[in-house]
Amino acid sequence: MSILIKNGRIVTAVDDYMADVFIEGEKISLIGKDLKVQADQVIDASNRLVLPGGIDPHTHFDMPFGGTTSADDFASGTKAAAFGGTTTIIDFAIQPRGESTLKGLDIWHDKANGKATIDYAFHMIITDMPDERLPEMRRLADEGVTSYKLFMAYPGVLYVDDGTLYRTFRQAGENGTRICMHAENGIVIDEIIKAAVKDGKTEPKYHALTRPTRMEAEGVHRAISIAEVAKVPLYIVHLSSSDALEQVKIGRARGVDVIAETCPQYLFLDQSYYEREGFEGAKWVMTPALREKWNQDVLWQGLKFRDLETIATDHCPFCFKDQKELGKDSFTKIPNGAPGVENRMSLVYNGGVVGGRISLNRFVELTSTAAAKAFGLFPKKGTIAVGSDADIVIFDPNRKETISVKNPHTHHMKVDYSAYEGFEVQGFTETVLSRGRVIIEKNVMKTERGGQFVKRALTGSLLR
Ligand code: URP
Ligand code: ZN
Ligand code: ZN
């Protein structure tokens, strides 16, 4: 099968030019002006941007959490991602505590295998790492799992102590792999929560009020210090606040190999959402919590000046009815997480490029290329180049949509609300190719499934 994309404006993290793209099989085989080639299918991309498919390096599909399971599985989640212009996700497999990490990998392969519409990879969440298990980490890397997430938050659930952090960090560094860190001092936060609940403070807004930004900053500071000593490249996930970003800047200024991710929710939503009538604030109960609005400007500056490297979604949806409602009596029982995998590209294009905060090239870098580089997918993915996978998004920079659970163009996620209800965005995905297959054509799904597990290369350092 061959496809010719004609008359488009190709934008990568560094280029911006008019050309045709010729795809043979799964790969891009030729790029040039007015290509005279025979193709099985011709797609006219006039007045459209031709972008590398989005890469969302932080999703939780089919994840058991908070007494329930995230509402999107690999079938619905990857379809929704595709509609939004994302062609690769990196999800988090979980090591069952006290058992093999390889067992965790098998469980996640079973969840995804045969269901995904776009390509996917896995990070591994490490829940314990005694010395005798350390050799498993090299086996994980051989299996293409070259990054590991550890939690300072959620004591009794996913939390690990500093000794475990250090052991895992050192081994990951020796193996040429990367650590992802949920950086928040969960032990102190749990004490704050206990005191709040004792005082009868149980509404959703106390989720945010019991998680001070200083405790996120402390976690970031500690993770950076441990990574520095253990000599491992570090990636701070879902960074939400100015206080936390300050610690990243300090670490980087000292020469520590640390990069950080933020998410649309921290760029476009804020703590006032928890003040909504009744229990509605539960929709935005996620960790870290939404912050005071002024933090948003600081995060945008971080994106612009490269102290923040990627924008992921941390897509972890729970239906308002039945799932979020588990916490009706206390915010401590609300499953943590919110949907967003489908809306990321439009939100960031609208807020970033249309809003004049970042360039078009930086938009591509933040939503695709940087994640590919950080996580061993580049140049297979994350760019438009001869030899790269034909993961391509044809994006209409002028089309406007209003994000809503009721809008069939913006909501394919299997969750009964939108975190961005009523947001008007300019810039919308129209046609999507995944490894040379047209999976969405003019906003209609053409091919489901067919997504494959991607073994990632060793990640090394981005700072060298
Ligand atoms: O609230 C969140 N973020 N839920 C998903 C788990 C995590 O911490 O990433
Ligand atoms: Zn997390
Ligand atoms: Zn997460």
mmCIF file with all atom_site columns, C-alpha atoms in Angstrom, residues 153-319:
data_model
loop_
_atom_site.group_PDB
_atom_site.id
_atom_site.type_symbol
_atom_site.label_atom_id
_atom_site.label_alt_id
_atom_site.label_comp_id
_atom_site.label_asym_id
_atom_site.label_entity_id
_atom_site.label_seq_id
_atom_site.pdbx_PDB_ins_code
_atom_site.Cartn_x
_atom_site.Cartn_y
_atom_site.Cartn_z
_atom_site.occupancy
_atom_site.B_iso_or_equiv
_atom_site.pdbx_formal_charge
_atom_site.auth_seq_id
_atom_site.auth_comp_id
_atom_site.auth_asym_id
_atom_site.auth_atom_id
_atom_site.pdbx_PDB_model_num
ATOM 1   C CA . ALA A 1 153 ? 2.863   9.658  46.913 1.00 0.00 ? 153 ALA A CA 1
ATOM 2   C CA . TYR A 1 154 ? 0.028   7.251  47.768 1.00 0.00 ? 154 TYR A CA 1
ATOM 3   C CA . PRO A 1 155 ? 1.419   5.564  50.943 1.00 0.00 ? 155 PRO A CA 1
ATOM 4   C CA . GLY A 1 156 ? 0.165   2.005  51.257 1.00 0.00 ? 156 GLY A CA 1
ATOM 5   C CA . VAL A 1 157 ? -0.685  1.852  47.559 1.00 0.00 ? 157 VAL A CA 1
ATOM 6   C CA . LEU A 1 158 ? 2.117   2.755  45.151 1.00 0.00 ? 158 LEU A CA 1
ATOM 7   C CA . TYR A 1 159 ? 4.476   4.611  47.524 1.00 0.00 ? 159 TYR A CA 1
ATOM 8   C CA . VAL A 1 160 ? 8.059   3.388  47.874 1.00 0.00 ? 160 VAL A CA 1
ATOM 9   C CA . ASP A 1 161 ? 10.664  4.545  50.392 1.00 0.00 ? 161 ASP A CA 1
ATOM 10  C CA . ASP A 1 162 ? 13.869  6.434  49.645 1.00 0.00 ? 162 ASP A CA 1
ATOM 11  C CA . GLY A 1 163 ? 15.993  3.273  49.879 1.00 0.00 ? 163 GLY A CA 1
ATOM 12  C CA . THR A 1 164 ? 13.930  1.696  47.117 1.00 0.00 ? 164 THR A CA 1
ATOM 13  C CA . LEU A 1 165 ? 14.225  4.884  45.107 1.00 0.00 ? 165 LEU A CA 1
ATOM 14  C CA . TYR A 1 166 ? 17.997  4.880  45.399 1.00 0.00 ? 166 TYR A CA 1
ATOM 15  C CA . ARG A 1 167 ? 18.416  1.184  44.558 1.00 0.00 ? 167 ARG A CA 1
ATOM 16  C CA . THR A 1 168 ? 16.142  1.449  41.541 1.00 0.00 ? 168 THR A CA 1
ATOM 17  C CA . PHE A 1 169 ? 17.662  4.741  40.379 1.00 0.00 ? 169 PHE A CA 1
ATOM 18  C CA . ARG A 1 170 ? 21.195  3.296  40.464 1.00 0.00 ? 170 ARG A CA 1
ATOM 19  C CA . GLN A 1 171 ? 20.269  0.190  38.518 1.00 0.00 ? 171 GLN A CA 1
ATOM 20  C CA . ALA A 1 172 ? 18.280  2.206  35.973 1.00 0.00 ? 172 ALA A CA 1
ATOM 21  C CA . GLY A 1 173 ? 21.268  4.525  35.495 1.00 0.00 ? 173 GLY A CA 1
ATOM 22  C CA . GLU A 1 174 ? 23.676  1.608  35.041 1.00 0.00 ? 174 GLU A CA 1
ATOM 23  C CA . ASN A 1 175 ? 21.357  0.078  32.451 1.00 0.00 ? 175 ASN A CA 1
ATOM 24  C CA . GLY A 1 176 ? 21.086  3.282  30.374 1.00 0.00 ? 176 GLY A CA 1
ATOM 25  C CA . THR A 1 177 ? 17.414  3.734  31.194 1.00 0.00 ? 177 THR A CA 1
ATOM 26  C CA . ARG A 1 178 ? 15.326  6.570  32.653 1.00 0.00 ? 178 ARG A CA 1
ATOM 27  C CA . ILE A 1 179 ? 13.432  7.134  35.897 1.00 0.00 ? 179 ILE A CA 1
ATOM 28  C CA . CYS A 1 180 ? 10.006  8.798  35.932 1.00 0.00 ? 180 CYS A CA 1
ATOM 29  C CA . MET A 1 181 ? 9.089   10.239 39.279 1.00 0.00 ? 181 MET A CA 1
ATOM 30  C CA . HIS A 1 182 ? 5.774   11.070 40.907 1.00 0.00 ? 182 HIS A CA 1
ATOM 31  C CA . ALA A 1 183 ? 7.275   13.665 43.194 1.00 0.00 ? 183 ALA A CA 1
ATOM 32  C CA . GLU A 1 184 ? 5.125   14.638 46.176 1.00 0.00 ? 184 GLU A CA 1
ATOM 33  C CA . ASN A 1 185 ? 5.797   13.957 49.843 1.00 0.00 ? 185 ASN A CA 1
ATOM 34  C CA . GLY A 1 186 ? 2.976   11.472 50.374 1.00 0.00 ? 186 GLY A CA 1
ATOM 35  C CA . ILE A 1 187 ? 3.901   10.762 53.987 1.00 0.00 ? 187 ILE A CA 1
ATOM 36  C CA . VAL A 1 188 ? 3.507   14.385 55.096 1.00 0.00 ? 188 VAL A CA 1
ATOM 37  C CA . ILE A 1 189 ? 0.440   14.821 52.880 1.00 0.00 ? 189 ILE A CA 1
ATOM 38  C CA . ASP A 1 190 ? -1.192  11.829 54.591 1.00 0.00 ? 190 ASP A CA 1
ATOM 39  C CA . GLU A 1 191 ? -0.717  13.536 57.973 1.00 0.00 ? 191 GLU A CA 1
ATOM 40  C CA . ILE A 1 192 ? -2.325  16.716 56.628 1.00 0.00 ? 192 ILE A CA 1
ATOM 41  C CA . ILE A 1 193 ? -5.203  14.653 55.232 1.00 0.00 ? 193 ILE A CA 1
ATOM 42  C CA . LYS A 1 194 ? -5.762  12.849 58.545 1.00 0.00 ? 194 LYS A CA 1
ATOM 43  C CA . ALA A 1 195 ? -5.980  16.162 60.393 1.00 0.00 ? 195 ALA A CA 1
ATOM 44  C CA . ALA A 1 196 ? -8.422  17.591 57.817 1.00 0.00 ? 196 ALA A CA 1
ATOM 45  C CA . VAL A 1 197 ? -10.705 14.567 57.955 1.00 0.00 ? 197 VAL A CA 1
ATOM 46  C CA . LYS A 1 198 ? -10.655 14.689 61.778 1.00 0.00 ? 198 LYS A CA 1
ATOM 47  C CA . ASP A 1 199 ? -11.928 18.277 61.490 1.00 0.00 ? 199 ASP A CA 1
ATOM 48  C CA . GLY A 1 200 ? -14.770 17.125 59.235 1.00 0.00 ? 200 GLY A CA 1
ATOM 49  C CA . LYS A 1 201 ? -13.228 18.625 56.089 1.00 0.00 ? 201 LYS A CA 1
ATOM 50  C CA . THR A 1 202 ? -14.299 16.007 53.558 1.00 0.00 ? 202 THR A CA 1
ATOM 51  C CA . GLU A 1 203 ? -15.539 17.893 50.440 1.00 0.00 ? 203 GLU A CA 1
ATOM 52  C CA . PRO A 1 204 ? -13.606 17.551 47.137 1.00 0.00 ? 204 PRO A CA 1
ATOM 53  C CA . LYS A 1 205 ? -11.868 20.932 47.610 1.00 0.00 ? 205 LYS A CA 1
ATOM 54  C CA . TYR A 1 206 ? -9.874  19.483 50.513 1.00 0.00 ? 206 TYR A CA 1
ATOM 55  C CA . HIS A 1 207 ? -8.082  17.241 48.055 1.00 0.00 ? 207 HIS A CA 1
ATOM 56  C CA . ALA A 1 208 ? -6.225  20.346 46.870 1.00 0.00 ? 208 ALA A CA 1
ATOM 57  C CA . LEU A 1 209 ? -5.988  22.041 50.250 1.00 0.00 ? 209 LEU A CA 1
ATOM 58  C CA . THR A 1 210 ? -4.248  19.011 51.771 1.00 0.00 ? 210 THR A CA 1
ATOM 59  C CA . ARG A 1 211 ? -1.598  18.805 49.039 1.00 0.00 ? 211 ARG A CA 1
ATOM 60  C CA . PRO A 1 212 ? 0.522   21.973 49.316 1.00 0.00 ? 212 PRO A CA 1
ATOM 61  C CA . THR A 1 213 ? 2.749   22.837 46.363 1.00 0.00 ? 213 THR A CA 1
ATOM 62  C CA . ARG A 1 214 ? 5.676   22.891 48.797 1.00 0.00 ? 214 ARG A CA 1
ATOM 63  C CA . MET A 1 215 ? 5.253   19.136 49.246 1.00 0.00 ? 215 MET A CA 1
ATOM 64  C CA . GLU A 1 216 ? 5.478   18.700 45.472 1.00 0.00 ? 216 GLU A CA 1
ATOM 65  C CA . ALA A 1 217 ? 8.585   20.894 45.423 1.00 0.00 ? 217 ALA A CA 1
ATOM 66  C CA . GLU A 1 218 ? 10.120  18.856 48.251 1.00 0.00 ? 218 GLU A CA 1
ATOM 67  C CA . GLY A 1 219 ? 9.523   15.669 46.282 1.00 0.00 ? 219 GLY A CA 1
ATOM 68  C CA . VAL A 1 220 ? 11.084  17.140 43.156 1.00 0.00 ? 220 VAL A CA 1
ATOM 69  C CA . HIS A 1 221 ? 14.086  18.367 45.151 1.00 0.00 ? 221 HIS A CA 1
ATOM 70  C CA . ARG A 1 222 ? 14.552  14.944 46.775 1.00 0.00 ? 222 ARG A CA 1
ATOM 71  C CA . ALA A 1 223 ? 14.152  13.034 43.508 1.00 0.00 ? 223 ALA A CA 1
ATOM 72  C CA . ILE A 1 224 ? 16.690  15.279 41.799 1.00 0.00 ? 224 ILE A CA 1
ATOM 73  C CA . SER A 1 225 ? 19.177  14.883 44.651 1.00 0.00 ? 225 SER A CA 1
ATOM 74  C CA . ILE A 1 226 ? 18.845  11.106 44.646 1.00 0.00 ? 226 ILE A CA 1
ATOM 75  C CA . ALA A 1 227 ? 19.109  10.954 40.843 1.00 0.00 ? 227 ALA A CA 1
ATOM 76  C CA . GLU A 1 228 ? 22.212  13.130 40.959 1.00 0.00 ? 228 GLU A CA 1
ATOM 77  C CA . VAL A 1 229 ? 23.955  10.771 43.380 1.00 0.00 ? 229 VAL A CA 1
ATOM 78  C CA . ALA A 1 230 ? 22.649  7.630  41.651 1.00 0.00 ? 230 ALA A CA 1
ATOM 79  C CA . LYS A 1 231 ? 23.623  9.009  38.210 1.00 0.00 ? 231 LYS A CA 1
ATOM 80  C CA . VAL A 1 232 ? 20.394  8.385  36.339 1.00 0.00 ? 232 VAL A CA 1
ATOM 81  C CA . PRO A 1 233 ? 18.472  10.587 33.886 1.00 0.00 ? 233 PRO A CA 1
ATOM 82  C CA . LEU A 1 234 ? 15.316  11.748 35.638 1.00 0.00 ? 234 LEU A CA 1
ATOM 83  C CA . TYR A 1 235 ? 11.901  12.700 34.260 1.00 0.00 ? 235 TYR A CA 1
ATOM 84  C CA . ILE A 1 236 ? 9.462   14.414 36.627 1.00 0.00 ? 236 ILE A CA 1
ATOM 85  C CA . VAL A 1 237 ? 5.921   13.485 35.624 1.00 0.00 ? 237 VAL A CA 1
ATOM 86  C CA . HIS A 1 238 ? 2.867   15.746 35.806 1.00 0.00 ? 238 HIS A CA 1
ATOM 87  C CA . LEU A 1 239 ? 4.622   18.786 37.253 1.00 0.00 ? 239 LEU A CA 1
ATOM 88  C CA . SER A 1 240 ? 1.912   21.176 38.374 1.00 0.00 ? 240 SER A CA 1
ATOM 89  C CA . SER A 1 241 ? 3.299   24.164 40.222 1.00 0.00 ? 241 SER A CA 1
ATOM 90  C CA . SER A 1 242 ? 5.736   27.041 40.184 1.00 0.00 ? 242 SER A CA 1
ATOM 91  C CA . ASP A 1 243 ? 7.334   25.790 43.415 1.00 0.00 ? 243 ASP A CA 1
ATOM 92  C CA . ALA A 1 244 ? 8.094   22.425 41.816 1.00 0.00 ? 244 ALA A CA 1
ATOM 93  C CA . LEU A 1 245 ? 9.383   23.990 38.599 1.00 0.00 ? 245 LEU A CA 1
ATOM 94  C CA . GLU A 1 246 ? 11.776  26.138 40.603 1.00 0.00 ? 246 GLU A CA 1
ATOM 95  C CA . GLN A 1 247 ? 13.410  22.948 41.917 1.00 0.00 ? 247 GLN A CA 1
ATOM 96  C CA . VAL A 1 248 ? 13.801  21.597 38.376 1.00 0.00 ? 248 VAL A CA 1
ATOM 97  C CA . LYS A 1 249 ? 15.512  24.825 37.340 1.00 0.00 ? 249 LYS A CA 1
ATOM 98  C CA . ILE A 1 250 ? 17.872  24.680 40.325 1.00 0.00 ? 250 ILE A CA 1
ATOM 99  C CA . GLY A 1 251 ? 18.762  21.066 39.575 1.00 0.00 ? 251 GLY A CA 1
ATOM 100 C CA . ARG A 1 252 ? 19.362  21.762 35.888 1.00 0.00 ? 252 ARG A CA 1
ATOM 101 C CA . ALA A 1 253 ? 21.472  24.811 36.694 1.00 0.00 ? 253 ALA A CA 1
ATOM 102 C CA . ARG A 1 254 ? 23.619  22.497 38.830 1.00 0.00 ? 254 ARG A CA 1
ATOM 103 C CA . GLY A 1 255 ? 24.003  20.173 35.835 1.00 0.00 ? 255 GLY A CA 1
ATOM 104 C CA . VAL A 1 256 ? 21.675  17.389 36.948 1.00 0.00 ? 256 VAL A CA 1
ATOM 105 C CA . ASP A 1 257 ? 20.142  15.363 34.145 1.00 0.00 ? 257 ASP A CA 1
ATOM 106 C CA . VAL A 1 258 ? 16.504  16.155 34.859 1.00 0.00 ? 258 VAL A CA 1
ATOM 107 C CA . ILE A 1 259 ? 13.657  16.970 32.498 1.00 0.00 ? 259 ILE A CA 1
ATOM 108 C CA . ALA A 1 260 ? 10.000  17.469 33.360 1.00 0.00 ? 260 ALA A CA 1
ATOM 109 C CA . GLU A 1 261 ? 6.523   17.006 31.968 1.00 0.00 ? 261 GLU A CA 1
ATOM 110 C CA . THR A 1 262 ? 3.440   19.066 32.584 1.00 0.00 ? 262 THR A CA 1
ATOM 111 C CA . CYS A 1 263 ? -0.144  18.389 31.488 1.00 0.00 ? 263 CYS A CA 1
ATOM 112 C CA . PRO A 1 264 ? -3.007  20.398 29.939 1.00 0.00 ? 264 PRO A CA 1
ATOM 113 C CA . GLN A 1 265 ? -4.937  20.310 33.225 1.00 0.00 ? 265 GLN A CA 1
ATOM 114 C CA . TYR A 1 266 ? -2.211  22.369 34.925 1.00 0.00 ? 266 TYR A CA 1
ATOM 115 C CA . LEU A 1 267 ? -2.061  24.799 31.994 1.00 0.00 ? 267 LEU A CA 1
ATOM 116 C CA . PHE A 1 268 ? -5.798  25.369 31.537 1.00 0.00 ? 268 PHE A CA 1
ATOM 117 C CA . LEU A 1 269 ? -7.608  24.434 34.762 1.00 0.00 ? 269 LEU A CA 1
ATOM 118 C CA . ASP A 1 270 ? -7.142  25.677 38.298 1.00 0.00 ? 270 ASP A CA 1
ATOM 119 C CA . GLN A 1 271 ? -8.053  25.149 41.930 1.00 0.00 ? 271 GLN A CA 1
ATOM 120 C CA . SER A 1 272 ? -11.322 27.088 41.629 1.00 0.00 ? 272 SER A CA 1
ATOM 121 C CA . TYR A 1 273 ? -12.839 24.051 39.863 1.00 0.00 ? 273 TYR A CA 1
ATOM 122 C CA . TYR A 1 274 ? -13.042 22.358 43.250 1.00 0.00 ? 274 TYR A CA 1
ATOM 123 C CA . GLU A 1 275 ? -15.431 25.076 44.428 1.00 0.00 ? 275 GLU A CA 1
ATOM 124 C CA . ARG A 1 276 ? -18.157 23.937 42.007 1.00 0.00 ? 276 ARG A CA 1
ATOM 125 C CA . GLU A 1 277 ? -21.607 23.265 43.376 1.00 0.00 ? 277 GLU A CA 1
ATOM 126 C CA . GLY A 1 278 ? -22.119 20.092 45.432 1.00 0.00 ? 278 GLY A CA 1
ATOM 127 C CA . PHE A 1 279 ? -19.851 17.189 44.568 1.00 0.00 ? 279 PHE A CA 1
ATOM 128 C CA . GLU A 1 280 ? -18.959 18.351 41.036 1.00 0.00 ? 280 GLU A CA 1
ATOM 129 C CA . GLY A 1 281 ? -15.409 19.269 42.045 1.00 0.00 ? 281 GLY A CA 1
ATOM 130 C CA . ALA A 1 282 ? -14.710 15.518 42.232 1.00 0.00 ? 282 ALA A CA 1
ATOM 131 C CA . LYS A 1 283 ? -14.368 15.532 38.430 1.00 0.00 ? 283 LYS A CA 1
ATOM 132 C CA . TRP A 1 284 ? -11.007 17.264 38.843 1.00 0.00 ? 284 TRP A CA 1
ATOM 133 C CA . VAL A 1 285 ? -9.706  15.280 41.794 1.00 0.00 ? 285 VAL A CA 1
ATOM 134 C CA . MET A 1 286 ? -6.333  14.247 40.441 1.00 0.00 ? 286 MET A CA 1
ATOM 135 C CA . THR A 1 287 ? -2.830  14.132 41.820 1.00 0.00 ? 287 THR A CA 1
ATOM 136 C CA . PRO A 1 288 ? -1.067  16.524 41.924 1.00 0.00 ? 288 PRO A CA 1
ATOM 137 C CA . ALA A 1 289 ? -4.162  18.658 42.461 1.00 0.00 ? 289 ALA A CA 1
ATOM 138 C CA . LEU A 1 290 ? -5.120  21.659 40.354 1.00 0.00 ? 290 LEU A CA 1
ATOM 139 C CA . ARG A 1 291 ? -3.268  24.752 41.586 1.00 0.00 ? 291 ARG A CA 1
ATOM 140 C CA . GLU A 1 292 ? -3.920  28.458 42.004 1.00 0.00 ? 292 GLU A CA 1
ATOM 141 C CA . LYS A 1 293 ? -4.309  30.014 38.561 1.00 0.00 ? 293 LYS A CA 1
ATOM 142 C CA . TRP A 1 294 ? -1.152  32.143 38.632 1.00 0.00 ? 294 TRP A CA 1
ATOM 143 C CA . ASN A 1 295 ? 0.940   28.957 38.368 1.00 0.00 ? 295 ASN A CA 1
ATOM 144 C CA . GLN A 1 296 ? -0.210  28.573 34.761 1.00 0.00 ? 296 GLN A CA 1
ATOM 145 C CA . ASP A 1 297 ? 1.836   31.519 33.501 1.00 0.00 ? 297 ASP A CA 1
ATOM 146 C CA . VAL A 1 298 ? 4.931   30.147 35.180 1.00 0.00 ? 298 VAL A CA 1
ATOM 147 C CA . LEU A 1 299 ? 4.403   26.730 33.571 1.00 0.00 ? 299 LEU A CA 1
ATOM 148 C CA . TRP A 1 300 ? 3.980   28.325 30.124 1.00 0.00 ? 300 TRP A CA 1
ATOM 149 C CA . GLN A 1 301 ? 7.259   30.157 30.666 1.00 0.00 ? 301 GLN A CA 1
ATOM 150 C CA . GLY A 1 302 ? 8.853   26.850 31.620 1.00 0.00 ? 302 GLY A CA 1
ATOM 151 C CA . LEU A 1 303 ? 7.615   25.338 28.351 1.00 0.00 ? 303 LEU A CA 1
ATOM 152 C CA . LYS A 1 304 ? 8.881   28.265 26.343 1.00 0.00 ? 304 LYS A CA 1
ATOM 153 C CA . PHE A 1 305 ? 12.320  28.376 27.968 1.00 0.00 ? 305 PHE A CA 1
ATOM 154 C CA . ARG A 1 306 ? 12.722  24.576 27.988 1.00 0.00 ? 306 ARG A CA 1
ATOM 155 C CA . ASP A 1 307 ? 12.698  23.891 31.699 1.00 0.00 ? 307 ASP A CA 1
ATOM 156 C CA . LEU A 1 308 ? 9.629   21.799 30.892 1.00 0.00 ? 308 LEU A CA 1
ATOM 157 C CA . GLU A 1 309 ? 10.223  19.280 28.136 1.00 0.00 ? 309 GLU A CA 1
ATOM 158 C CA . THR A 1 310 ? 6.914   17.562 27.321 1.00 0.00 ? 310 THR A CA 1
ATOM 159 C CA . ILE A 1 311 ? 3.138   17.870 27.612 1.00 0.00 ? 311 ILE A CA 1
ATOM 160 C CA . ALA A 1 312 ? 1.429   14.578 28.472 1.00 0.00 ? 312 ALA A CA 1
ATOM 161 C CA . THR A 1 313 ? -2.110  14.020 29.680 1.00 0.00 ? 313 THR A CA 1
ATOM 162 C CA . ASP A 1 314 ? -1.871  11.632 32.661 1.00 0.00 ? 314 ASP A CA 1
ATOM 163 C CA . HIS A 1 315 ? -5.170  10.395 31.205 1.00 0.00 ? 315 HIS A CA 1
ATOM 164 C CA . CYS A 1 316 ? -6.752  8.439  34.066 1.00 0.00 ? 316 CYS A CA 1
ATOM 165 C CA . PRO A 1 317 ? -10.524 8.695  33.623 1.00 0.00 ? 317 PRO A CA 1
ATOM 166 C CA . PHE A 1 318 ? -13.192 7.721  36.125 1.00 0.00 ? 318 PHE A CA 1
ATOM 167 C CA . CYS A 1 319 ? -16.885 8.220  35.437 1.00 0.00 ? 319 CYS A CA 1
#
